[in-house]
CSV table of C-alpha atoms in Angstrom, one decimal:
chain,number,residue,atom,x,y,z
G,1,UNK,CA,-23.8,15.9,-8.1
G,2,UNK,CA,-22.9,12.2,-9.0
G,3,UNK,CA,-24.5,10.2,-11.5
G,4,UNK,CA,-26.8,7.0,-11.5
G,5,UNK,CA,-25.2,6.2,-14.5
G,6,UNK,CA,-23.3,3.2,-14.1
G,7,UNK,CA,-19.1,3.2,-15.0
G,8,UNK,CA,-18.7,2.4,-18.6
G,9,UNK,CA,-14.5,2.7,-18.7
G,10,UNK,CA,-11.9,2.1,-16.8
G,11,UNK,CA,-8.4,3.5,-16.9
G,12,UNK,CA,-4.9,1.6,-16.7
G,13,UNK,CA,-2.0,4.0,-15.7
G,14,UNK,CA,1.3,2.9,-14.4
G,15,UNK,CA,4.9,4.3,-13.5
G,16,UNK,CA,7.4,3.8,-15.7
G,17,UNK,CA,9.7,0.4,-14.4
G,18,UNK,CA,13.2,-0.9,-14.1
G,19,UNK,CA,14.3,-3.8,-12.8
G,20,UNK,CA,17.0,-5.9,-12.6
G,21,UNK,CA,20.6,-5.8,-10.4
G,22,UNK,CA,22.1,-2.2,-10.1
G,23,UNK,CA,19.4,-0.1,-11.6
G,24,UNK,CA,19.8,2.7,-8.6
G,25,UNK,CA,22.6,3.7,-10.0
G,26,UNK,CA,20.7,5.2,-13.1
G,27,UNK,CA,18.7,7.4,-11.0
G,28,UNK,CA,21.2,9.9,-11.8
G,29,UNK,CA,21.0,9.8,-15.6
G,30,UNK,CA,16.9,9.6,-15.3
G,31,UNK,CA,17.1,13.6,-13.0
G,32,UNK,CA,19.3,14.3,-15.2
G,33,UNK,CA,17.6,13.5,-18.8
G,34,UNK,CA,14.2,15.1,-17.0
G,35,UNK,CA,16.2,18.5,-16.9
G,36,UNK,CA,16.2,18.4,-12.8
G,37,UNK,CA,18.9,20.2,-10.7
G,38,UNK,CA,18.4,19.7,-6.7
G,39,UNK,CA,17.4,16.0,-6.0
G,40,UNK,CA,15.4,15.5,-2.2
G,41,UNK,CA,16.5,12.0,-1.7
G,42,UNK,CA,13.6,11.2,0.9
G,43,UNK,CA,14.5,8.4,3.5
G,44,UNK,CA,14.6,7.8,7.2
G,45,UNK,CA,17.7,8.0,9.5
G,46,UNK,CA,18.1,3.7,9.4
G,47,UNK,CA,18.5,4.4,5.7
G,48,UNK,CA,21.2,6.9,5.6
G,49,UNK,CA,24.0,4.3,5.1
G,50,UNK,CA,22.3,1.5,3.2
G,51,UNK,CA,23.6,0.6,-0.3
G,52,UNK,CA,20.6,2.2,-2.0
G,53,UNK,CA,20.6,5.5,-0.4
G,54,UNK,CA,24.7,5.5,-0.7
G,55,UNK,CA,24.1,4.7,-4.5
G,56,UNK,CA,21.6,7.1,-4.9
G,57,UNK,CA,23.2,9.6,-3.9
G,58,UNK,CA,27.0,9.1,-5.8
G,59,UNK,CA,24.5,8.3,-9.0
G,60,UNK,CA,23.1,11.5,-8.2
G,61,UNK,CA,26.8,13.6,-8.2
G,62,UNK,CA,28.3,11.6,-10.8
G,63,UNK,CA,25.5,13.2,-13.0
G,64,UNK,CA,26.8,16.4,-11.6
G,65,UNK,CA,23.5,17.3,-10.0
G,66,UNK,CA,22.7,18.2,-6.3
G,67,UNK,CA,21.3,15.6,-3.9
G,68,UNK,CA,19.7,17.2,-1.2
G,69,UNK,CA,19.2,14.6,1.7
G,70,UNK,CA,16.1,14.7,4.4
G,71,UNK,CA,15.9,11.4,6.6
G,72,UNK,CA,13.4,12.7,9.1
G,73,UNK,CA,10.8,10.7,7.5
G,74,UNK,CA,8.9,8.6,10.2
G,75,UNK,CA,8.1,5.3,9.6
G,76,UNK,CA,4.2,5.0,9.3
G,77,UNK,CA,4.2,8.4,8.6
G,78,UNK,CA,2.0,11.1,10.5
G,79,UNK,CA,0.3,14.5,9.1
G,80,UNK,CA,3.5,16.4,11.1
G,81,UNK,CA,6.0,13.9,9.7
G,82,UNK,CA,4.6,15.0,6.2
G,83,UNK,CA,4.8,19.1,6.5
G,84,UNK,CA,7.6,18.8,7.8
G,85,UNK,CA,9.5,17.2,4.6
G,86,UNK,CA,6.6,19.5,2.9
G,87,UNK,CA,8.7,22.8,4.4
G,88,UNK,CA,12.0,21.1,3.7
G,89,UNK,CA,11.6,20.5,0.4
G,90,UNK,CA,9.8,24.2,-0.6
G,91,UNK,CA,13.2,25.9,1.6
G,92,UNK,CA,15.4,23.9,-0.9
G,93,UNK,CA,13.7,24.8,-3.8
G,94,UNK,CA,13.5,21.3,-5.2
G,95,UNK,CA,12.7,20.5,-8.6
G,96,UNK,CA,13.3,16.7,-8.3
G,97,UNK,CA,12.2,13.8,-5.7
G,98,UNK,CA,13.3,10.5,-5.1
G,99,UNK,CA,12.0,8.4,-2.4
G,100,UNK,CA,14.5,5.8,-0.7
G,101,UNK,CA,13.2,3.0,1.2
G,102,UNK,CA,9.6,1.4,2.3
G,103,UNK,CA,6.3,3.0,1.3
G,104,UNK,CA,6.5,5.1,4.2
G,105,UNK,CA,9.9,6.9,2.7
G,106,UNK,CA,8.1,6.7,-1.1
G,107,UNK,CA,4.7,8.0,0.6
G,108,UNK,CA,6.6,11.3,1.7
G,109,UNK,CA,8.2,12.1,-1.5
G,110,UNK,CA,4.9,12.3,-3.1
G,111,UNK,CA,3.4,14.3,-0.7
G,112,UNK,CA,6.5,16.8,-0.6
G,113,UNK,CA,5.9,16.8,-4.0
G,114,UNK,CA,2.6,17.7,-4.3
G,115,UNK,CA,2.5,20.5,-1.5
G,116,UNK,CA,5.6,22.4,-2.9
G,117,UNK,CA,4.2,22.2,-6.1
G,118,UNK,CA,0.7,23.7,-5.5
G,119,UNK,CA,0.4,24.9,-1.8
G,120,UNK,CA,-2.2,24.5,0.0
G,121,UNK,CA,-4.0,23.9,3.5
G,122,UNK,CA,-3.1,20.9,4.2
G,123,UNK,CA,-6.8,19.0,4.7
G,124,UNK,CA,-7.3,19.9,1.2
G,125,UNK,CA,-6.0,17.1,-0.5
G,126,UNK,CA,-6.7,14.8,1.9
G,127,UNK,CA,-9.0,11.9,1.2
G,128,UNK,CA,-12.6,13.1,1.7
G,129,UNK,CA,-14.8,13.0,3.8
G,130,UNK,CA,-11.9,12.9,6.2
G,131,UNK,CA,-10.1,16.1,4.4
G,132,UNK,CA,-11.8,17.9,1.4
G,133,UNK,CA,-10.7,15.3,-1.6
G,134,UNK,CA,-9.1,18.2,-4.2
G,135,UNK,CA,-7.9,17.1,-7.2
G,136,UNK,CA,-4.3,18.0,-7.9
G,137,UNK,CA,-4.2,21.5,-10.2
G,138,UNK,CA,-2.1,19.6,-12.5
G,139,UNK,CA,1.2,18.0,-13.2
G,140,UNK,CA,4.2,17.7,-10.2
G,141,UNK,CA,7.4,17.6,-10.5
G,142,UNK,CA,9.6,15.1,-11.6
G,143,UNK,CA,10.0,11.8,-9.4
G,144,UNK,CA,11.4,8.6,-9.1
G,145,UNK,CA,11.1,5.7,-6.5
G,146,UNK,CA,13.6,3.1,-5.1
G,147,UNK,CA,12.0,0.5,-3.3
G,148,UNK,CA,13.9,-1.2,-0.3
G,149,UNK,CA,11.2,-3.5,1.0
G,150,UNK,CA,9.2,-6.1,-0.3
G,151,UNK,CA,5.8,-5.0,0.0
G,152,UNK,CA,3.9,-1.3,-0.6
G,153,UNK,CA,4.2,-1.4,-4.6
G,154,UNK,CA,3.9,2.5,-3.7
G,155,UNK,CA,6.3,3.4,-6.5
G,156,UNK,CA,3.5,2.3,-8.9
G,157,UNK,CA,0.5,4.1,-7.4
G,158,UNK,CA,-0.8,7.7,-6.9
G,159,UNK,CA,-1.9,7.0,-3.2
G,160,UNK,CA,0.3,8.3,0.1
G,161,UNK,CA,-1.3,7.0,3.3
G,162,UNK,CA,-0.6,8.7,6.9
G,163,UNK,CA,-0.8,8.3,10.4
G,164,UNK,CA,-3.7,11.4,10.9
G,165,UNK,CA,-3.1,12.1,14.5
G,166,UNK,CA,-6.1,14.6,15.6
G,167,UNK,CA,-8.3,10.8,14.5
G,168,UNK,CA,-5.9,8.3,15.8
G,169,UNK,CA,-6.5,6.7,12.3
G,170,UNK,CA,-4.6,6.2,8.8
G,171,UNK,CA,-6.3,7.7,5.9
G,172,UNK,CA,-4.6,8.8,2.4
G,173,UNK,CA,-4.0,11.1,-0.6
G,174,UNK,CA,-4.3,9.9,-3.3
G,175,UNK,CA,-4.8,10.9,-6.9
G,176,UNK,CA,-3.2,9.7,-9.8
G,177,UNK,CA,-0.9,13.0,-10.6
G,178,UNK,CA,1.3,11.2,-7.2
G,179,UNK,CA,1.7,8.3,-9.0
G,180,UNK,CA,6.1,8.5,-9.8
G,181,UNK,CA,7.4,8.7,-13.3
G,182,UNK,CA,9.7,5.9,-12.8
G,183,UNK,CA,10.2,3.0,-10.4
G,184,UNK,CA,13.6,1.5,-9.9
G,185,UNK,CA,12.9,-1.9,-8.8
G,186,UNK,CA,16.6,-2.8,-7.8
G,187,UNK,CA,16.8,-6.6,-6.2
G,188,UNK,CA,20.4,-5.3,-4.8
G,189,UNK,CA,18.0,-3.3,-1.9
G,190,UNK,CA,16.7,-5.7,-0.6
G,191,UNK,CA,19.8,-8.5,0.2
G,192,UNK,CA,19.7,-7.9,3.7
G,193,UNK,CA,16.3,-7.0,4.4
G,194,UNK,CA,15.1,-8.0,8.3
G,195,UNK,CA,13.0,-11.5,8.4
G,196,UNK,CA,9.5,-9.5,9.9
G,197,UNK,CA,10.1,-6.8,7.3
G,198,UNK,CA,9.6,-9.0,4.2
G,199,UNK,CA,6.7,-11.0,6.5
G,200,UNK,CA,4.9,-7.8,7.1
G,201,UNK,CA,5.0,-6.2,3.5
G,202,UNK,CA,5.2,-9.6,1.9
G,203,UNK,CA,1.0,-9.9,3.5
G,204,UNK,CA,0.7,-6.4,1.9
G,205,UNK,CA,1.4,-7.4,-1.4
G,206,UNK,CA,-0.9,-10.5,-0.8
G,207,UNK,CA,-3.7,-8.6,0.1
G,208,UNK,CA,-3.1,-6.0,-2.6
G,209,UNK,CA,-3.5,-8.7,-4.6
G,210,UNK,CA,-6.5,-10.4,-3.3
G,211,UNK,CA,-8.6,-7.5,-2.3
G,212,UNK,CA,-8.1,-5.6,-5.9
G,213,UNK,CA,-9.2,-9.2,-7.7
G,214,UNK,CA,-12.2,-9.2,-5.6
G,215,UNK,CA,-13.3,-5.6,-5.6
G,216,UNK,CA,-16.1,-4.2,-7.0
G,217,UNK,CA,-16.2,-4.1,-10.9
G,218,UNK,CA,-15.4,-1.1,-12.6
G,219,UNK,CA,-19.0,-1.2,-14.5
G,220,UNK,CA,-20.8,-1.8,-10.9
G,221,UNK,CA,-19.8,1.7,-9.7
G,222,UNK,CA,-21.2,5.6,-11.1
G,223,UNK,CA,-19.8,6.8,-13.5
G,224,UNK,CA,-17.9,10.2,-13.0
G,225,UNK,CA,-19.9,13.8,-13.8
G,226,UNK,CA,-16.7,13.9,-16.2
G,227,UNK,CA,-13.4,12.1,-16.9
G,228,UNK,CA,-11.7,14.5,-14.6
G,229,UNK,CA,-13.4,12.9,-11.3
G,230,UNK,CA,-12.7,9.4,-12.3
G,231,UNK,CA,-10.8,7.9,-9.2
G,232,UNK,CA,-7.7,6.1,-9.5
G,233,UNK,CA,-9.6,3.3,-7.6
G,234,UNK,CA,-11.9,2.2,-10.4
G,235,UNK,CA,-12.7,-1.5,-9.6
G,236,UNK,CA,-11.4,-5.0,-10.5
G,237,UNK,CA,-11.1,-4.7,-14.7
G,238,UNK,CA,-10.0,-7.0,-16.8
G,239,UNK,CA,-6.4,-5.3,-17.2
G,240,UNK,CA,-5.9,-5.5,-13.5
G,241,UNK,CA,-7.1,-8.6,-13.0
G,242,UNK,CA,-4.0,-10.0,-15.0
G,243,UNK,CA,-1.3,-8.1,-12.8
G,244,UNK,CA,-3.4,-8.9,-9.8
G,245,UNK,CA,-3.6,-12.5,-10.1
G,246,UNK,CA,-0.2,-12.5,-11.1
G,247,UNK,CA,1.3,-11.3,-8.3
G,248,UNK,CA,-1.0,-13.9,-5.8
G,249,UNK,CA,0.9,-17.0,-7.6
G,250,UNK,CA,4.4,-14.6,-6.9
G,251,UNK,CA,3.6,-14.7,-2.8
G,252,UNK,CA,2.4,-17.9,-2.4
G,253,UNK,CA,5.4,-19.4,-4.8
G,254,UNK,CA,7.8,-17.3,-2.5
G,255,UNK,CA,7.0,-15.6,0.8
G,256,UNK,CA,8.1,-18.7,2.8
G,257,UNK,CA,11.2,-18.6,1.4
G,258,UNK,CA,11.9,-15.3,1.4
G,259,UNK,CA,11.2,-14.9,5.5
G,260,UNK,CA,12.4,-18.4,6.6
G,261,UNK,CA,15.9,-18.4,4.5
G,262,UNK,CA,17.6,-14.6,4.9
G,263,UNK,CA,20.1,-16.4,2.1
G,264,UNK,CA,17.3,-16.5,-0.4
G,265,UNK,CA,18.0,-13.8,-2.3
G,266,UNK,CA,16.1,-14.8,-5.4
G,267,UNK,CA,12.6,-15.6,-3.5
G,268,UNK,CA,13.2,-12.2,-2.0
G,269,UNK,CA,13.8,-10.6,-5.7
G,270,UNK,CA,10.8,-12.6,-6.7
G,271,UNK,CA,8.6,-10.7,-3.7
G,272,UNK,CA,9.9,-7.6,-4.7
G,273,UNK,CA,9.1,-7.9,-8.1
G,274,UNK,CA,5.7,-9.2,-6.6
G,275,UNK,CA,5.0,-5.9,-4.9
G,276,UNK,CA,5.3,-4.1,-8.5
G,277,UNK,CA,2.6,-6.5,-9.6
G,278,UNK,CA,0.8,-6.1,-7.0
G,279,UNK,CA,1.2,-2.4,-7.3
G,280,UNK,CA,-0.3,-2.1,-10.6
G,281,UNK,CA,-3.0,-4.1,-10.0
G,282,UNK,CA,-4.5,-2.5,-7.0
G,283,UNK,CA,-3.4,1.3,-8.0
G,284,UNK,CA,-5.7,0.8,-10.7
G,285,UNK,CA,-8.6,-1.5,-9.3
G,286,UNK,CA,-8.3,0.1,-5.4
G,287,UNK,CA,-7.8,-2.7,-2.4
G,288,UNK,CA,-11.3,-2.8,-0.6
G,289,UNK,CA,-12.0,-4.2,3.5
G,290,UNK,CA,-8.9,-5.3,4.7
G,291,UNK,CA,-6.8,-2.1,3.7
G,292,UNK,CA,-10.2,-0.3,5.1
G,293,UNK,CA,-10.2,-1.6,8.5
G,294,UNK,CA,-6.4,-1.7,8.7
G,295,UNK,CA,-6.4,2.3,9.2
G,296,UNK,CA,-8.0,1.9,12.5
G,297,UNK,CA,-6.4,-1.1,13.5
G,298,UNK,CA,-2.6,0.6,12.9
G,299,UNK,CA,-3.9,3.7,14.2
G,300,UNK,CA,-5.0,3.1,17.7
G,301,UNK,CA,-2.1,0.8,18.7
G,302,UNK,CA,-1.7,-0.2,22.1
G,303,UNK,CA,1.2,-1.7,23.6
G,304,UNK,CA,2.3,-4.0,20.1
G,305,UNK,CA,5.9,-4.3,19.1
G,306,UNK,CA,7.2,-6.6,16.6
G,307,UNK,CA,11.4,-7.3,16.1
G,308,UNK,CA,12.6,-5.7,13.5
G,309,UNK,CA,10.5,-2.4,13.3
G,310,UNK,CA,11.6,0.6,15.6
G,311,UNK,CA,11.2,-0.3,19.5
G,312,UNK,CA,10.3,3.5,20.6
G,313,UNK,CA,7.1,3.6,20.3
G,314,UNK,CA,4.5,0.5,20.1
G,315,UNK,CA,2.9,0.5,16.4
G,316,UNK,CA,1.5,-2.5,14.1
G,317,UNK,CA,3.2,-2.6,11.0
G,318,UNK,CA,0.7,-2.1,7.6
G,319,UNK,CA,0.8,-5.3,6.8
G,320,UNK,CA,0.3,-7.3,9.7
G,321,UNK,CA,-2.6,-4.6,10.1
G,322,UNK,CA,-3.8,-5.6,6.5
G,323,UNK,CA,-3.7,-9.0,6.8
G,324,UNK,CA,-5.2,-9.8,10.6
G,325,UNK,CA,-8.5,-9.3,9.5
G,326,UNK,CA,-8.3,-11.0,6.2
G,327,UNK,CA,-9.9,-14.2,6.9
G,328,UNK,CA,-12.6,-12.6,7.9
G,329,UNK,CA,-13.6,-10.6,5.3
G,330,UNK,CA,-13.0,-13.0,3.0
G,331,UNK,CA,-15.1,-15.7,4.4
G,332,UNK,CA,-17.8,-12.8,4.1
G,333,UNK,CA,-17.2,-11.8,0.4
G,334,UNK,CA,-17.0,-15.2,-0.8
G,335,UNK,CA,-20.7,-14.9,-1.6
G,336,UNK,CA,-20.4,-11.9,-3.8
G,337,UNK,CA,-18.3,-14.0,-6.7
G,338,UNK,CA,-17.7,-17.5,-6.1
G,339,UNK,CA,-15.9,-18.1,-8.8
G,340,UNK,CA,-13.4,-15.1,-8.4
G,341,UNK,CA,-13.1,-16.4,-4.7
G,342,UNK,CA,-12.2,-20.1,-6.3
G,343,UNK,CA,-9.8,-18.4,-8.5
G,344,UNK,CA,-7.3,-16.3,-5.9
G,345,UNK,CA,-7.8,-19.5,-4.0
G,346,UNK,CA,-6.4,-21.3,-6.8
G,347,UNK,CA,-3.5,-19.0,-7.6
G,348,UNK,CA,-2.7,-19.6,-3.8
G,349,UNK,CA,-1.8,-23.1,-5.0
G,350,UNK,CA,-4.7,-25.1,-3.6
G,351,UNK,CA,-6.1,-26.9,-6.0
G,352,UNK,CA,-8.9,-28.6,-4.2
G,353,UNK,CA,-10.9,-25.6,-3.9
G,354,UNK,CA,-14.7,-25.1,-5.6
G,355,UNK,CA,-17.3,-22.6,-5.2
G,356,UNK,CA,-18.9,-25.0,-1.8
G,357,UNK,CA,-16.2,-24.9,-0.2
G,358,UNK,CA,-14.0,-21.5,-1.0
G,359,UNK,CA,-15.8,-19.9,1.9
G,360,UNK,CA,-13.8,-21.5,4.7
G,361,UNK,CA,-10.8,-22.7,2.4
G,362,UNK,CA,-9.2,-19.4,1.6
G,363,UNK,CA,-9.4,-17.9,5.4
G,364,UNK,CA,-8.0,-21.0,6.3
G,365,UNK,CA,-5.3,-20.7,3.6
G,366,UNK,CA,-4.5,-17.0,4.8
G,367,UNK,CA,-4.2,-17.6,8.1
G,368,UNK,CA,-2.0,-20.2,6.7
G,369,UNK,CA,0.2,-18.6,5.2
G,370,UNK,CA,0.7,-15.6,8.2
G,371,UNK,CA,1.5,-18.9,10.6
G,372,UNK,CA,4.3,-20.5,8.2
G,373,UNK,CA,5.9,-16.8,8.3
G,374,UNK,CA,6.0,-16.3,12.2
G,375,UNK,CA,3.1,-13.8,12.0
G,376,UNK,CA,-0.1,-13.3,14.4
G,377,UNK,CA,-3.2,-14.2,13.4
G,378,UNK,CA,-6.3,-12.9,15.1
G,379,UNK,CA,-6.9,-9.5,16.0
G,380,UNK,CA,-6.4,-10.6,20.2
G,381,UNK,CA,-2.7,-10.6,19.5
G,382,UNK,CA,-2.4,-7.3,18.6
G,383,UNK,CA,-3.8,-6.4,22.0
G,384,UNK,CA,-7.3,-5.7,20.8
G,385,UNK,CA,-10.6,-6.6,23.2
G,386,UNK,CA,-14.1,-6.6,22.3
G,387,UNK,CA,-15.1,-3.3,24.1
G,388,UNK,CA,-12.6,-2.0,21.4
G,389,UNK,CA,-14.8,-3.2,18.5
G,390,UNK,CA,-16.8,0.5,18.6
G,391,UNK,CA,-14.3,2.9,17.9
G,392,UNK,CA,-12.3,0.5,15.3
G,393,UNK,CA,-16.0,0.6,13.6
G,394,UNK,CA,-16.1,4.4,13.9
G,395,UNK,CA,-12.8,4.8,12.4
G,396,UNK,CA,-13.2,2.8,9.5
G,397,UNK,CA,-16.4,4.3,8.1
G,398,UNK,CA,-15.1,7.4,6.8
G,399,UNK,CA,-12.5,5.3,5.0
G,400,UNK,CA,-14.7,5.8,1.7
G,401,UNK,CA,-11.9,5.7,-0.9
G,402,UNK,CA,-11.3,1.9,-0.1
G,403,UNK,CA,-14.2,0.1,2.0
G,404,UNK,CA,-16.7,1.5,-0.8
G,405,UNK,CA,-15.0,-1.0,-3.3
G,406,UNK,CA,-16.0,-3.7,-1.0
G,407,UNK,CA,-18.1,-6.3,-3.4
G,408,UNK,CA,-20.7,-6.0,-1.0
G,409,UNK,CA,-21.7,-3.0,0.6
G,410,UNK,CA,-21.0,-3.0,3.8
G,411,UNK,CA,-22.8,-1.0,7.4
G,412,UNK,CA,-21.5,-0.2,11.2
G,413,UNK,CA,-22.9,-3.3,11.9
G,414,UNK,CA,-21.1,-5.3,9.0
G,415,UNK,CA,-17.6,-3.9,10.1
G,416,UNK,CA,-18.4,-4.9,14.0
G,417,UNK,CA,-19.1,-8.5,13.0
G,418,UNK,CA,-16.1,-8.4,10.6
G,419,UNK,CA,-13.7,-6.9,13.2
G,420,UNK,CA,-15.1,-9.1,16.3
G,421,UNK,CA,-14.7,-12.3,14.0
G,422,UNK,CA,-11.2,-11.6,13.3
G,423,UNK,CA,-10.5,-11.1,17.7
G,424,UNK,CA,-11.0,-15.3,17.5
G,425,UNK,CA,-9.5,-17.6,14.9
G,426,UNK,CA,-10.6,-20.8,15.9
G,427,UNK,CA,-13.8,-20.4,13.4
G,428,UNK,CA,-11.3,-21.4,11.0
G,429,UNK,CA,-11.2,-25.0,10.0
C-alpha cells in the first residue's frame, strides 16, 4: 500500500572518498583495517595489466592478504555476465570486493556482493516491475571501488545496471546497502585513458548531473509506508543540488580538453573528480528521462561500433546512449522549472540564457558540446528508424525507478514523441 502522503525528508548517503595521485595503493591497508582476508579484485581481461589493477593487487599482498582475481566481467554487463562473478565469488569464499575499472567492472562487484551475501533467485532483487524490487536483508560485505574512467560515479551510488537479455533492455539493482564503503578516486588511472572513453562517460557525468538537478523534488513524490522503503532515488534536494551543479561547471570547464588533448592530464583528473560529483548528486536525487530511455536505446543495438570500445560485438556505449536523446527531453522539461532549466544552462557557461529562451538554448548547448567531442548526435546515427520508435517506447516504460522522477509525468505517447524528436536534430537552432 503506498501513501498519498507527500515526501517530507530526504536522505544524503555517500561512500567514503579518496583522492589524489597514488591512492590505489591503500586499498591494501583499507581490507586490511576492515578485518578482510580473500580480496575479488573484479575487472575485465583489457584491465588485467593496467597500472591500477597491477597496484591493486601488490597493495593487496604487501598487506599480506589474498587477492583473488576474476576479469570475466563484460563490458555492459548482462544478467549471465553477473552470476557468473556471483558463483565465482561464493566458490572463493570472499569476504572482500574491490571493483577495478569502469562502472561496468564496479557494477559487478556490487552485485557479487550482494548475491554471495544473501542468496537468492536472481529476479529478486532486480528493479521492479521488471524483477521483484527486494530490499537487501541487511549489511554486505566489505567493498571498495577504483575508478579507471571518467564517467559512471558508480563507486558513490548503491545502483548496478545490466544488460537483461530475455528483454533486450538495461535495467538495474539498486538499493542503497550496494553503495561501496570507500571510493578510491586515483587520477593515476586514468593517464592513458582512450579519447571516446572519456567522450562517452564524460556525457554520463553530464547528464548525471543535469537530469538529478532537474528531477522531481523530493517533497513532490509519496512518502514511504516507513523509512525502510524510502528509495535511494529521492528527488532533486537541496543537498544534491550543490554536488549536482557542481559537477555541470566540472564538464563544461573540462570535457573538451580532456577528449581533444590525450596530454591533458589535469582536465582529465578534473572529469574524474567530476564523475564523483556527479555521483553523489544523482545517487541521492536519481537521474530521470535520459538514463530512462537510454536502457532501450543500449539494449537493442544494431549494427553501432564506436573506436575504442570492444569491436566483437556492435553495442552503444552508456553514455552516448544517455546523451542522444538529451536535447530532447530537455527542450520538453524546460517547462516544468524555468528557472532550474536557466540555471544548469548557466553552469554550462552560457550566460545569455533566461527563462524565454532556455527551451531551445540548452538542447542546442548539448548537442554542442557532443559535436566539439567527436560524438553523434541524433538518435539516426546510432542506426535507429522510426518504425523502431514502438519497441524503444515499450522498453522504457517499465523503467519506473528512473523515468518516474521525470518533473513531468510522462505516457507511451510522451516517450514516442521524445524518442522520434531525438531521430532528427535539425529542430535545434
Amino acid at each position: 500500500m503506498v501513501n498519498n502522503i507527500q515526501e517530507t525528508a530526504f536522505t544524503i548517503d555517500s561512500s567514503s572518498i579518496k583522492f589524489g595521485n597514488g591512492v590505489t595503493e591503500e586499498v591494501g591497508w583499507e581490507f586490511e583495517r576492515l578485518n578482510c582476508k580473500n580480496i575479488m579484485i573484479v575487472t575485465d581481461k583489457n584491465m588485467i595489466d593496467h597500472v591500477s589493477v597491477q597496484n591493486t593487487i601488490s597493495s593487496i599482498n604487501r598487506s599480506k592478504l589474498n587477492p583473488i582475481l576474476f576479469s570475466d566481467v563484460s563490458v555492459e554487463p548482462t544478467d549471465t555476465s553477473f552470476k557468473n562473478a556471483i558463483n565465482f565469488a561464493i566458490e572463493n569464499n570472499i569476504d572482500g570486493f574491490v571493483g577495478v575499472g569502469g562502472g561496468s567492472s564496479m557494477d559487478t562487484a556490487k552485485v557479487a556482493n550482494l548475491y554471495a551475501t544473501y542468496p537468492n533467485d536472481f529476479m529478486d532483487y532486480v528493479n521492479a516491475p521488471i524483477g521483484k524490487g527486494l530490499p537487501v536483508p541487511g549489511p554486505l560485505k566489505p567493498s571498495i571501488s577504483i575508478p579507471t574512467t571518467t564517467g559512471t560515479g558508480s563507486e558513490t551510488t548503491g545502483t548496478a545496471v545490466f544488460d537483461f537479455k530475455e528483454m533486450n533492455a538495461k535495467t538495474a539493482i539498486a538499493h542503497r546497502a550496494l553503495r561501496p564503503l570507500v571510493g578510491l578516486i586515483d587520477p593515476e588511472n586514468v593517464r592513458s585513458i582512450p579519447s571516446n572513453i572519456v567522450a562517452c562517460s564524460g556525457l554520463d557525468v553530464l547528464c548525471h548531473g543535469l537530469e538529478s538537478y532537474t528531477a522531481i523534488p523530493f517533497h513532490k513524490r509519496n512518502k514511504p509506508d516507513n523509512p525502510a522503503l524510502r528509495p535511494s532515488y529521492q528527488g532533486s534536494n537541496p543537498i544534491s543540488d550543490i554536488w549536482s551543479l557542481t559537477a555541470i561547471k566540472m564538464v563544461a570547464q573540462n570535457i573538451y580538453k580532456a577528449v581533444n588533448d590525450p596530454n591533458d592530464h589535469e582536465a582529465k583528473s578534473q572529469m574524474l573528480l567530476a564523475a564523483t560529483y556527479a555521483g553523489i548528486g544523482f545517487g541521492n536525487a536519481g537521474c530521470h528521462l535520459c538514463h530512462g530511455m537510454s536502457y532501450a536505446v543500449s539494449g537493442n543495438v544494431k549494427d553501432f561500433y564506436l573506436d575504442d570500445y570492444p569491436d566483437d560485438h556492435p553495442m552503444i556505449p552508456h553514455g552516448l546512449s544517455v546523451a542522444i536523446t538529451a536535447p530532447a527531453i530537455f527542450n520538453f522539461t524546460a517547462k516544468s522549472d524555468l528557472q532550474r532549466h536557466v540555471e544548469v544552462t548557466k553552469a554550462l557557461g552560457i550566460s545569455d540564457v533566461t527563462t524565454d529562451n532556455v527551451e531551445t538554448v540548452l538542447p542546442r548547448v548539448i548537442k554542442d558540446i557532443m559535436s566539439s567531442i567527436g560524438m553523434p548526435t541524433k538518435l539516426s546515427d546510432l542506426g535507429y528508424e522510426e518504425s523502431d520508435v514502438d519497441n524503444l517506447v515499450e522498453l522504457t516504460l517499465p523503467q519506473h525507478r528512473v523515468i518516474k522522477l521525470s518533473p513531468i509525468e510522462v505516457n507511451a505517447k510522451d516517450l514516442q514523441t521524445l524518442f522520434v524528436k531525438s531521430l532528427d536534430d535539425s529542430w535545434i537552432k
